[in-house]
Coordinates of C-alpha atoms and ligand atoms in Angstrom, one line a residue:
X1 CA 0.0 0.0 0.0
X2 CA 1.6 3.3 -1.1
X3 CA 1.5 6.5 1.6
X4 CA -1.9 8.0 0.0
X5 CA -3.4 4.7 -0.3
X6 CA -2.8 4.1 3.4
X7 CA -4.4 8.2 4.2
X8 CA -7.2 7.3 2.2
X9 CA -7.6 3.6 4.5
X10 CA -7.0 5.1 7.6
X11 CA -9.2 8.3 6.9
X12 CA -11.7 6.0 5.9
X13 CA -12.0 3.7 8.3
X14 CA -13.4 6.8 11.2
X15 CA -15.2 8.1 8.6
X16 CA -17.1 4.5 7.5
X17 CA -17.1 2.2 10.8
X18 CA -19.7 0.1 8.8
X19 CA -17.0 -1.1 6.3
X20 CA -13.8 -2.9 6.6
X21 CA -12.1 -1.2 3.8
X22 CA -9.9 -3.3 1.3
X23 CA -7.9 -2.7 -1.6
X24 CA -8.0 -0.4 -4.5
X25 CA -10.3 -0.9 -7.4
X26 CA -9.0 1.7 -10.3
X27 CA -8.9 5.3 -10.7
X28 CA -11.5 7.3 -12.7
X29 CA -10.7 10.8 -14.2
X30 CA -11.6 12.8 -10.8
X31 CA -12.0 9.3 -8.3
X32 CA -10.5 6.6 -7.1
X33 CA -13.0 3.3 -6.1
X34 CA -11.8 1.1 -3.0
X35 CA -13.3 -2.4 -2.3
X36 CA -14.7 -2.7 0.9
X37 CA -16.8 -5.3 3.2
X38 CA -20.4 -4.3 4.9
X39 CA -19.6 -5.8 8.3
X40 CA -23.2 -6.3 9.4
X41 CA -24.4 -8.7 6.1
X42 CA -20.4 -9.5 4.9
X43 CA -21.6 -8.1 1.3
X44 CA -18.4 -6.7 -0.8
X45 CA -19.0 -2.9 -2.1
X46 CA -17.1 -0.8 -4.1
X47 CA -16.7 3.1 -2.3
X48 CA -16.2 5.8 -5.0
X49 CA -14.5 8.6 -3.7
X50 CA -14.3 11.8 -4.6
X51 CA -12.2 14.6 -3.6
X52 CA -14.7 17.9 -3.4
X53 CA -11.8 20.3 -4.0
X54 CA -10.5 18.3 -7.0
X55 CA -14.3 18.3 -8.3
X56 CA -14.4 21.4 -7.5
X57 CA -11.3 22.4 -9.5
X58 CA -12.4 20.5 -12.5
X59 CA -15.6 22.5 -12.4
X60 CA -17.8 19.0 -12.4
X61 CA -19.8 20.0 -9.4
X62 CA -23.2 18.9 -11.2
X63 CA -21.9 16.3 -12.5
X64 CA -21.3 14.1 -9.7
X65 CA -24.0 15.7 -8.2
X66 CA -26.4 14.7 -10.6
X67 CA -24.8 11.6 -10.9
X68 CA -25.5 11.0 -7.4
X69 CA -28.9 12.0 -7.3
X70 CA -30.1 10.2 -10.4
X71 CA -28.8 6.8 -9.3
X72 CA -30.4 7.2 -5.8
X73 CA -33.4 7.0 -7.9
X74 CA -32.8 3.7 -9.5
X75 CA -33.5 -0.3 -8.9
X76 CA -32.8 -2.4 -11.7
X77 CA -31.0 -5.5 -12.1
X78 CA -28.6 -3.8 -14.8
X79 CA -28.2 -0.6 -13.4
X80 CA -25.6 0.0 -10.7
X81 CA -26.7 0.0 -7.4
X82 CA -25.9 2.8 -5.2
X83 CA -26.3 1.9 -1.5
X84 CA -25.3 5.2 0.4
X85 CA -23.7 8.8 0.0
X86 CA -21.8 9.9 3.1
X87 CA -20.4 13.5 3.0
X88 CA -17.8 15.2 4.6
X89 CA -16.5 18.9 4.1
X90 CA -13.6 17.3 2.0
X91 CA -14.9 14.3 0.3
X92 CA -17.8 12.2 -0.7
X93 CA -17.9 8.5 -0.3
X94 CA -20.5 6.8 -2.8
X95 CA -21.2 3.0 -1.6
X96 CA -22.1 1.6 -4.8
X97 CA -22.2 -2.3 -5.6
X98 CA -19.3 -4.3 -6.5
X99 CA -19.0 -5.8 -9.9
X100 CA -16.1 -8.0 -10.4
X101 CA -15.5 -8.3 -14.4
X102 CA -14.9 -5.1 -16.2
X103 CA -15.8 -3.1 -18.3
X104 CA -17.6 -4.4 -21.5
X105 CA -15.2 -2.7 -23.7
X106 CA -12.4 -4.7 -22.7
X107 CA -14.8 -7.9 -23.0
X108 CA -15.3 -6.9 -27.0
X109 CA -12.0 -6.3 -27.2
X110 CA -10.6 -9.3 -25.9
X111 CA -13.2 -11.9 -27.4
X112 CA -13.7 -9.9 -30.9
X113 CA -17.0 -9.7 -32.3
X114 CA -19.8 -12.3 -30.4
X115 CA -21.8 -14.8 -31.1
X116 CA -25.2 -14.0 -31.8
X117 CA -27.0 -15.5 -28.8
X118 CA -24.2 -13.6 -26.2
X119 CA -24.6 -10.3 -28.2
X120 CA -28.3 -10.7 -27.4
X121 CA -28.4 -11.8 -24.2
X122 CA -26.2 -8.3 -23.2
X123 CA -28.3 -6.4 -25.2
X124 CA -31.4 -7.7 -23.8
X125 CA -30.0 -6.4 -20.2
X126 CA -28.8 -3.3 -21.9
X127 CA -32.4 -2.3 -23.3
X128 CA -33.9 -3.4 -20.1
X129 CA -32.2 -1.3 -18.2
X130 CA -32.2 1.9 -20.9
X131 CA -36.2 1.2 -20.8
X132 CA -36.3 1.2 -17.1
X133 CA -34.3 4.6 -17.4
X134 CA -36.6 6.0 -19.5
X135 CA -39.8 5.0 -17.8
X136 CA -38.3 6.8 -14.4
X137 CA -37.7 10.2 -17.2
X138 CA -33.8 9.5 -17.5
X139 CA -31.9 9.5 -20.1
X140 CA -28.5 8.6 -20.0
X141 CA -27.2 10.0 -23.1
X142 CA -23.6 8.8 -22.7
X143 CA -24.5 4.3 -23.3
X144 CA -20.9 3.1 -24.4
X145 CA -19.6 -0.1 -23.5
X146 CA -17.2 1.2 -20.9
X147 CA -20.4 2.3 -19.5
X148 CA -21.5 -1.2 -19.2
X149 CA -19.6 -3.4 -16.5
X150 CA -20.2 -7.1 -16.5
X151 CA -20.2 -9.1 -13.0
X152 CA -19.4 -12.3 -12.4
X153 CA -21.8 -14.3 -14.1
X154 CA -21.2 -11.8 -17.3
X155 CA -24.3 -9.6 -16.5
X156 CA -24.5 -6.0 -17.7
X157 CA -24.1 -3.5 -15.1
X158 CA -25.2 0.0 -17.0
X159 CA -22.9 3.0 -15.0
X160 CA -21.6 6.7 -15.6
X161 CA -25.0 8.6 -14.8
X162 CA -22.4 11.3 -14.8
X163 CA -23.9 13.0 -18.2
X164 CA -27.9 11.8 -17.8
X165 CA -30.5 13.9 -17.3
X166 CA -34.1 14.5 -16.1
X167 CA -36.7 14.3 -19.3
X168 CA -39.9 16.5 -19.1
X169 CA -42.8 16.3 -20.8
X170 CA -42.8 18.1 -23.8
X171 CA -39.4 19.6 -23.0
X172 CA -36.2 19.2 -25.4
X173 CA -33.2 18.6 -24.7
X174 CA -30.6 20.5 -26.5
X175 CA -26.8 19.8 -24.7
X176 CA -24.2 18.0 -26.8
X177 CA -23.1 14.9 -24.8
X178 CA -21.6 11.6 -24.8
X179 CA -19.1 9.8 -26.9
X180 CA -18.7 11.2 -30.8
X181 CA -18.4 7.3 -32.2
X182 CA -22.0 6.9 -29.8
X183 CA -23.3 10.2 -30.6
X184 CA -26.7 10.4 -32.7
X185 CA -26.6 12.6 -35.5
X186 CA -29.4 15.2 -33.7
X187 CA -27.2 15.2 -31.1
X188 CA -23.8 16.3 -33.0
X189 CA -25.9 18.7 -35.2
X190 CA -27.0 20.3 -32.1
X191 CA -30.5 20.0 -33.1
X192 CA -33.2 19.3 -30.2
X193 CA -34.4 16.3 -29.0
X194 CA -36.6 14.9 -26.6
X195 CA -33.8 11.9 -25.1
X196 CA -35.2 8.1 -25.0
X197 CA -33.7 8.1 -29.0
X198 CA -30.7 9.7 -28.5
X199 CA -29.7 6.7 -26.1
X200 CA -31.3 4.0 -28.8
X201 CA -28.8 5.3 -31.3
X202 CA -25.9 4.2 -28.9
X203 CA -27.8 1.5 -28.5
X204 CA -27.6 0.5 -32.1
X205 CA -24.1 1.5 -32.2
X206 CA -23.2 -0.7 -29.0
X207 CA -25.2 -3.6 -30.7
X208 CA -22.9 -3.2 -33.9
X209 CA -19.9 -3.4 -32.1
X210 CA -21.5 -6.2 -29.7
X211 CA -21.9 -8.1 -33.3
X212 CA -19.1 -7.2 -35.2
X213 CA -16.2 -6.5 -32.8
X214 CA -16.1 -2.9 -34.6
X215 CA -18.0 0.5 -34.6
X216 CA -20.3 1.4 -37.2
X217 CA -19.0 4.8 -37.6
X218 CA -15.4 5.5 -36.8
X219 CA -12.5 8.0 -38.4
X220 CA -9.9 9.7 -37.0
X221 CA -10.8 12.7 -38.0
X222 CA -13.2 14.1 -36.5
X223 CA -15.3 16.3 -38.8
X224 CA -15.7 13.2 -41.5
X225 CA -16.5 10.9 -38.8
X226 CA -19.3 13.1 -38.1
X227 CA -20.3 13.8 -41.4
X228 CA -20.3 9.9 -41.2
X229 CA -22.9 10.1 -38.6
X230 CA -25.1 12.5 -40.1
X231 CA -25.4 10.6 -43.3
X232 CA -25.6 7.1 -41.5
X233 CA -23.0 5.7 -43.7
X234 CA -21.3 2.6 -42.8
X235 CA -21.8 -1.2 -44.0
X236 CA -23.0 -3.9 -42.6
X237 CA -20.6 -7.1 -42.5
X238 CA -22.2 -10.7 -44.2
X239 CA -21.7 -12.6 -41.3
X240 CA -25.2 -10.8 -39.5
X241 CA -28.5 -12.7 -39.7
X242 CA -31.2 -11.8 -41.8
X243 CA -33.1 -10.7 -38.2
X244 CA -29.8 -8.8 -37.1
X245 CA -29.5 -6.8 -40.4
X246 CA -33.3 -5.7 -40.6
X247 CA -33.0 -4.5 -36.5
X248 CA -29.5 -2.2 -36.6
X249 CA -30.5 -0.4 -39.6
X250 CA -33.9 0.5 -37.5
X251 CA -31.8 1.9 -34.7
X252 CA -29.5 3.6 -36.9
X253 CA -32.0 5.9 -38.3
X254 CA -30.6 9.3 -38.7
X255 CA -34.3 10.2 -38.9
X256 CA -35.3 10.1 -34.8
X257 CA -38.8 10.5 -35.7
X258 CA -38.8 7.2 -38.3
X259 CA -35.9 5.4 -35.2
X260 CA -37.4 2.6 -33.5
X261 CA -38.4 2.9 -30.1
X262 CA -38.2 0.4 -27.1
X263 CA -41.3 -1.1 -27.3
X264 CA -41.0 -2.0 -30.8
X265 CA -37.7 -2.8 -30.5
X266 CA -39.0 -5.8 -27.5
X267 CA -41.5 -6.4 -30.4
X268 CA -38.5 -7.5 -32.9
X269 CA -38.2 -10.8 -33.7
X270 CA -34.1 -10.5 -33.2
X271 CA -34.8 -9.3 -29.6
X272 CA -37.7 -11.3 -28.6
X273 CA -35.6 -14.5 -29.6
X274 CA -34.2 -16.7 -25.9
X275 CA -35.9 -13.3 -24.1
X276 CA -35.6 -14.2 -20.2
X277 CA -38.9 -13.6 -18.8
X278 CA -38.0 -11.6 -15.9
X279 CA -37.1 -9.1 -18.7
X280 CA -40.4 -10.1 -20.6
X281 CA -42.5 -7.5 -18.6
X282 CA -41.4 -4.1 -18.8
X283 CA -39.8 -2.9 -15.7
X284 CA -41.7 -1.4 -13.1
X285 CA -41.0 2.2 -12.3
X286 CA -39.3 2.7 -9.1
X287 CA -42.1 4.3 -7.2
X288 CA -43.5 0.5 -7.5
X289 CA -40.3 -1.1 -7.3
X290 CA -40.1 0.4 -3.4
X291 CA -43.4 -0.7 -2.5
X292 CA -42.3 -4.3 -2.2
X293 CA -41.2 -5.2 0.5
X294 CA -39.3 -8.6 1.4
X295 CA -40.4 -10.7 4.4
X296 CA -37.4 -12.6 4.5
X297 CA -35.2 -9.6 4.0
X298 CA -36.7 -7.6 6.5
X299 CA -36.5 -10.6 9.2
X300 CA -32.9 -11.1 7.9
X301 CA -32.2 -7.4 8.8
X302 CA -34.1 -7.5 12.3
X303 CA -31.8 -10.8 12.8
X304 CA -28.7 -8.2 12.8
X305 CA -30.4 -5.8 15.8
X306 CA -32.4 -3.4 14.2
X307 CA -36.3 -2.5 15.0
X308 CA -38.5 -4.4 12.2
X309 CA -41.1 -1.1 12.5
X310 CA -37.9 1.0 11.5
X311 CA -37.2 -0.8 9.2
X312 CA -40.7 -1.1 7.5
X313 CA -41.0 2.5 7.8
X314 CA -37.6 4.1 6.5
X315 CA -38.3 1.4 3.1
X316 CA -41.5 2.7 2.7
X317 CA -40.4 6.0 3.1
X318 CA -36.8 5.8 1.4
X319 CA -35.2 6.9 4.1
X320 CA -31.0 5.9 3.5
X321 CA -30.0 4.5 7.1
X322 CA -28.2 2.0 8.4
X323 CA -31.3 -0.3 8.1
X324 CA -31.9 0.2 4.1
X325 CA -28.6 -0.3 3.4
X326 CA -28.0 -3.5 5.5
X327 CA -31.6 -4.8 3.8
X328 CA -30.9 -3.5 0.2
X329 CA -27.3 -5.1 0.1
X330 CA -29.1 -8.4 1.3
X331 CA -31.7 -8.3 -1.0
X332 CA -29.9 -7.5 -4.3
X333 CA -27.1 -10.2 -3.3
X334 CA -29.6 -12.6 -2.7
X335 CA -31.3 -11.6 -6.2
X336 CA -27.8 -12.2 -7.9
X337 CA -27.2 -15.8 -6.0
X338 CA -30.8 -16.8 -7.7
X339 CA -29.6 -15.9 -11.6
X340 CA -29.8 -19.3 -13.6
X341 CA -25.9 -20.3 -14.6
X342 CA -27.0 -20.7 -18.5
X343 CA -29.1 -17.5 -19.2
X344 CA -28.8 -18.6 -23.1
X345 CA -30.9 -21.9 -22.3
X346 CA -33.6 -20.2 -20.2
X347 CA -36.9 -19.0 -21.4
X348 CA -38.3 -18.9 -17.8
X349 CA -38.4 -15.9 -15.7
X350 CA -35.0 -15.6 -13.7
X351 CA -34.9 -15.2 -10.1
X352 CA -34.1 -11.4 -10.0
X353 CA -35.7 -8.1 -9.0
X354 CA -37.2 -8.7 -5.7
X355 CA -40.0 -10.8 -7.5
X356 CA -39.9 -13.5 -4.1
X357 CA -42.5 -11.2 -2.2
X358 CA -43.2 -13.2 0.7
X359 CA -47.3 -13.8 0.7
X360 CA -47.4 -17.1 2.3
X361 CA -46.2 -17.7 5.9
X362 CA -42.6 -19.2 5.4
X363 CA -42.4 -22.7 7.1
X364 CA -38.9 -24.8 7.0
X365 CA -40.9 -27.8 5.5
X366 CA -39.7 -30.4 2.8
X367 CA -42.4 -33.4 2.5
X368 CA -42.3 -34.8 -0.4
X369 CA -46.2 -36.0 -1.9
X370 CA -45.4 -38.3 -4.8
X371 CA -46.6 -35.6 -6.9
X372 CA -45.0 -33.6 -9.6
X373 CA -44.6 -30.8 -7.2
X374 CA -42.2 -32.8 -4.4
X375 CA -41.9 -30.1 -1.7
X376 CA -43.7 -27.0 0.4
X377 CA -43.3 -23.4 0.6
X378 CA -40.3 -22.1 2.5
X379 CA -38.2 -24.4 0.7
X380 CA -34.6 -24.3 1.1
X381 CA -32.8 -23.1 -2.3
X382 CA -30.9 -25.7 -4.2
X383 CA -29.2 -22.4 -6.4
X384 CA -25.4 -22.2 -6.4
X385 CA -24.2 -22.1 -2.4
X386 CA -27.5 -23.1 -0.9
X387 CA -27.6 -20.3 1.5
X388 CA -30.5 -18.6 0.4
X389 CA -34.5 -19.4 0.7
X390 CA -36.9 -19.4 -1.3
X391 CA -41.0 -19.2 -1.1
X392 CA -42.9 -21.3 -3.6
X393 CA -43.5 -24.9 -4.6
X394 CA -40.7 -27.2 -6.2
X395 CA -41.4 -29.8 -9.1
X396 CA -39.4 -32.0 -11.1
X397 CA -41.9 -32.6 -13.6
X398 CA -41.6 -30.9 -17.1
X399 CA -42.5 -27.2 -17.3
X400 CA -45.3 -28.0 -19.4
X401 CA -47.1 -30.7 -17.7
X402 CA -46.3 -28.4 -14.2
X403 CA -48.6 -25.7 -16.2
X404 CA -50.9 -28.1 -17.3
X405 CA -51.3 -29.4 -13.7
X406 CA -51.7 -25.7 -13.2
X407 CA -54.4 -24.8 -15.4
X408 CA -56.5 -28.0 -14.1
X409 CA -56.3 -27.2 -10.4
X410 CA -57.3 -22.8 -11.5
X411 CA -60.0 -24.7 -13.7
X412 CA -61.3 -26.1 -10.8
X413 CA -61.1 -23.4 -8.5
X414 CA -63.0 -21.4 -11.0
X415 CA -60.0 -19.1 -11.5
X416 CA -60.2 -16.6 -14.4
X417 CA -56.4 -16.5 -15.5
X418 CA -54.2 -14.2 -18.3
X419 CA -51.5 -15.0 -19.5
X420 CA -48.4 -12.8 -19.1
X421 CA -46.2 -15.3 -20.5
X422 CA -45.3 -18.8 -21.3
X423 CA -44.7 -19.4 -17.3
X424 CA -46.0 -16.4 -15.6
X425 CA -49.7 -16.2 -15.7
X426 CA -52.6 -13.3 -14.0
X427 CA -55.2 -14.9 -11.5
X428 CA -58.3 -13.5 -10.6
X429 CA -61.5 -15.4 -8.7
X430 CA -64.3 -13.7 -7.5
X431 CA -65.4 -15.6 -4.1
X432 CA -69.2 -14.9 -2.9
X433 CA -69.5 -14.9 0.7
X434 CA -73.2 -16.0 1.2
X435 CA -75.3 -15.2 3.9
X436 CA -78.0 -17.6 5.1
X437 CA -81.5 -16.1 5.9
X438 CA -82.4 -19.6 7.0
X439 CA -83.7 -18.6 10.3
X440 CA -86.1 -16.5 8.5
X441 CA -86.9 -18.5 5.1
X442 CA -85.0 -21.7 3.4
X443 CA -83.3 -19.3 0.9
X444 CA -79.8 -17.9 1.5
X445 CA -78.4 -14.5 -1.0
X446 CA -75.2 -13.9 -1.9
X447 CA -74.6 -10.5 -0.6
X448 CA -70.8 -10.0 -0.5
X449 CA -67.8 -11.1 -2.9
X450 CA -64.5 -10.1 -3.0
X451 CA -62.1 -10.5 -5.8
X452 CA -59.0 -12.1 -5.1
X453 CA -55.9 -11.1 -7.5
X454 CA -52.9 -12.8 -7.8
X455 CA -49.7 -14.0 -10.1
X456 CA -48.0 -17.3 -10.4
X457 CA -44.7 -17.3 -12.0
X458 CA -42.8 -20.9 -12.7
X459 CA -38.5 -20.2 -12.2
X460 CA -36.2 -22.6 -13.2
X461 CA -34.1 -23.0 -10.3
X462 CA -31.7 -25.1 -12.6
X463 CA -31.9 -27.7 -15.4
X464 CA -34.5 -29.9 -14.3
X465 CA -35.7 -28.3 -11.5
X466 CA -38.6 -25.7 -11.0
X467 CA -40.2 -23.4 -8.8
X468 CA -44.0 -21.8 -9.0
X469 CA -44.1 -18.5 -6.8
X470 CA -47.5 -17.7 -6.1
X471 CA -47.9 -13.8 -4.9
X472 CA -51.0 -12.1 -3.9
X473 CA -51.6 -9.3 -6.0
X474 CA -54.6 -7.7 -4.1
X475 CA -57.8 -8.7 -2.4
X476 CA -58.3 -10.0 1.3
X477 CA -55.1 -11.7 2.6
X478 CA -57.2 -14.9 4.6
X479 CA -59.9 -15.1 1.6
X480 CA -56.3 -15.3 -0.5
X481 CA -54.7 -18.0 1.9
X482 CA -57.6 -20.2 1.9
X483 CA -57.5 -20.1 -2.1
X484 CA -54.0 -21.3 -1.8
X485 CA -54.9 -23.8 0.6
X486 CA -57.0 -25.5 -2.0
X487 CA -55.3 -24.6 -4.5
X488 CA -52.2 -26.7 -3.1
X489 CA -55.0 -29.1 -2.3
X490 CA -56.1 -29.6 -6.0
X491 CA -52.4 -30.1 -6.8
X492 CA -52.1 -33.1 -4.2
X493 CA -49.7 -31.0 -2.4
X494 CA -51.4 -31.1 0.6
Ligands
LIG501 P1 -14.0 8.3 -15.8 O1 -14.4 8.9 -14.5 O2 -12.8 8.9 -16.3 O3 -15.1 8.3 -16.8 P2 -14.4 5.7 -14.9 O4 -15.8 5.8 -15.1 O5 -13.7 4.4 -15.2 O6 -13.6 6.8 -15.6 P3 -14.7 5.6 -12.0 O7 -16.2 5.4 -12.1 O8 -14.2 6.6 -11.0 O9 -14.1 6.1 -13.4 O10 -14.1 4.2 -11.8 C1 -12.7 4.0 -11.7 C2 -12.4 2.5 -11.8 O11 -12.8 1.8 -10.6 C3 -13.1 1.8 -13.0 O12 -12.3 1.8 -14.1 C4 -13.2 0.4 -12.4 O13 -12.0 -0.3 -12.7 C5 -13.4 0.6 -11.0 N1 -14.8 0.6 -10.5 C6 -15.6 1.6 -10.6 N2 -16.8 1.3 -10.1 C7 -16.7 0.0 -9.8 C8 -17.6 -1.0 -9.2 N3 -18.9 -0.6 -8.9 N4 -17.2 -2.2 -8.9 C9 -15.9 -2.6 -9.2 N5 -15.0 -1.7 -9.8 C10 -15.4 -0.5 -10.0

């Protein structure tokens, strides 16, 4: 450790008691990002710090600022997470999650252009997470594969909010940003624009170079590599499939009013193809995103000492303490444990996003009932270390006879159902509570109902092994339990 490195430790350490502070991760233009240990859950973080004089000098104030306050905002499996901002008068200490891999430049670089099926499994996370921006009235306007990290299990981690900004209706959006080689042609023109396809351009372009292991528009000079731009001139290598070469073009638009937008772009048959389901439904926006709440997290968090009431309340109310960031770092690395190991082979919805919303009571049972679906709710997870739980029922069977057995037992129940996807399906029953008048006549009326609403979503767990999540969606919580009671009934569960 050289003598600053060892300041920077020791300063840190009174200045962030929560973390054990470890080594040094790299050095950005104005900050340097440490590695560092959340001693209550043992969850690795990455600490960006940044010097406020040094900001100061380099006159990027709003920047990080912005930066800062934008990502606050988000909660999406392929956007950096950002856990807490601590400030002092001299720096400010971002805790951020930790991805291990790199950049997705350097990934490009090393492997050369991809196979299809990778190119669109990273693009698939990329859009995702641009739509989710988008939805919350952000747009990045700076997407670029060193903007994209990959963790561990080569997911994309979209960074560098540094240059986004806030979209309002009807507003435009006139400053020149980004990357020139990213850089729609509106954008370099200095023509207005309204943002979501400004960032689908770079998405084209990153797609391109995701494909081909080059960039569509590229010279070292810069005024004909914008003239390049403007006119939408480059080629498009043989190797692409029919589907790839009809979806870039559509991107690459110089026209933004004639560009393709996200929702047709989830429409294209390129896209749609091997699409995991938990990025089937559009994101929700973050307003809904924080109104789940995890039993299991929560009771993992009042496990470490703190109130379950405070905790409850500074979730629902997005308070940053101790308490949120101790249940937010459990909850997203529990998330990540859950991600199948082959994300090419799945077409079922991934366990991700804080879908595992507790609504049943968590018991530690495993009988096993002969049936296709072998063991109860609270089930212990079979995924990677086994150290997590999960809430549903687990089969063996194949996915399709488990949704056949599925539709049979909601047949019965006389369950109106929708279906969201191939695995993840609506439920809605209307249940009449009926009210004898027997002690005045024989006849009884039916003078109450209330409709029950809920989802069931079938996860691979891993090859061969399933899991159907059952969530209540709205409607009384004991009318809701007794449905599940027969439901599980119906399937010869219990
Ligand atoms: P610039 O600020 O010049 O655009 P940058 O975006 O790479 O560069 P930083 O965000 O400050 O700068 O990051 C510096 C380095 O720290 C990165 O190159 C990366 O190696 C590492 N790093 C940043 N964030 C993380 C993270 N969340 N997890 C792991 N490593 C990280």
């Amino acid at each position: 450790m050289d003598g600053s490195s060892e300041k920077t430790t020791n300063r840190m350490v009174t200045i962030l008691p929560n973390y054990k502070i470890g080594k040094t991760l790299g050095y950005g233009s104005f900050a340097k990002v440490k590695l560092a240990l959340h001693v209550a859950t043992g969850h690795k973080v990455a600490i960006k710090i940044l010097n406020r004089a040094k900001i100061k000098n380099m006159g990027i104030e709003i920047k990080v600022q912005r930066e800062i306050k934008i990502l606050r905002l988000l909660m999406h499996p392929h956007i950096i997470r950002q856990y807490e901002v601590i400030e002092t008068p001299d720096d400010i200490y971002v805790v951020m999650e930790y991805v291990k891999s790199g950049e997705l430049f350097d990934y490009i670089i090393e492997k050369g252009r991809l196979q299809e099926d990778e190119a669109r499994h990273l693009f698939q996370q990329i859009i995702s997470g641009v739509e989710y921006c988008h939805r919350n009235m952000i747009v990045h306007r700076d997407l670029k594969p060193e903007n994209m990290l990959l963790d561990s299990k080569c997911n994309i981690k979209i960074v560098d909010f540094g240059l986004s900004n806030v979209m309002h209706d009807g507003h435009f959006l006139k400053t020149s940003c980004g990357s020139p080689n990213y850089a729609a042609p509106e954008v370099i023109s200095g023509k207005p624009y309204s943002g979501p396809e400004v960032d689908i351009w770079s998405c084209g372009v990153i797609l391109y170079a995701l494909l081909c292991g080059t960039l569509p528009f590229d010279d070292e000079n810069i005024p004909t590599l914008f003239d390049k731009i403007k006119k939408g001139m480059y080629t498009l290598p043989d190797h692409l499939s029919y589907v790839a070469r009809d979806l870039i073009p559509r991107m690459l638009m110089v026209d933004p009013l004639m560009r393709i937008s996200i929702t047709e772009i989830r429409q294209h048959p390129w896209f749609n193809n091997h699409l995991p389901l938990y990025l089937y439904i559009p994101p929700l926006d973050t307003i809904e995103e924080t109104k789940k709440i995890d039993e299991e997290i929560i009771q993992k968090v009042v496990n470490i000492g703190f109130d379950r009431n405070q905790v409850v309340e500074s979730l629902v109310n997005r308070i940053q303490n101790e308490a949120t960031v101790a249940y937010h770092l459990i909850l997203d690395n529990r998330n990540q444990n859950c991600v199948p190991k082959d994300p090419f082979q799945s077409n079922f919805k991934e366990i991700s996003g804080g879908i595992f919303n507790s609504t049943f009571p968590v018991q530690n049972i495993t009988s096993h009932v002969g049936h296709s679906f072998s063991a109860l709710y609270g089930l212990k997870s079979h995924v990677k270390d086994d150290k997590t739980w999960t809430l549903g029922l687990q089969s063996q069977g194949s996915p399709h006879d488990i949704m056949n057995e599925i539709f049979k037992a909601l047949q019965n129940l006389k369950v109106c159902w929708k279906k969201i996807g191939l695995y993840n399906i609506k439920c809605r029953r209307v249940q009449r509570r009926v009210r004898s008048l027997a002690n005045y006549t024989n006849h009884t009326i039916e003078d109450e109902c209330a409709i029950i609403k809920f989802e069931l979503q079938l996860y691979k767990v891993r090859e061969g092994k399933y899991l159907l999540d059952i969530q209540r969606i709205d409607g009384p919580q004991f009318i809701f339990f007794d449905l599940c009671v027969a439901f599980l009934r119906d399937l010869g569960v219990v």
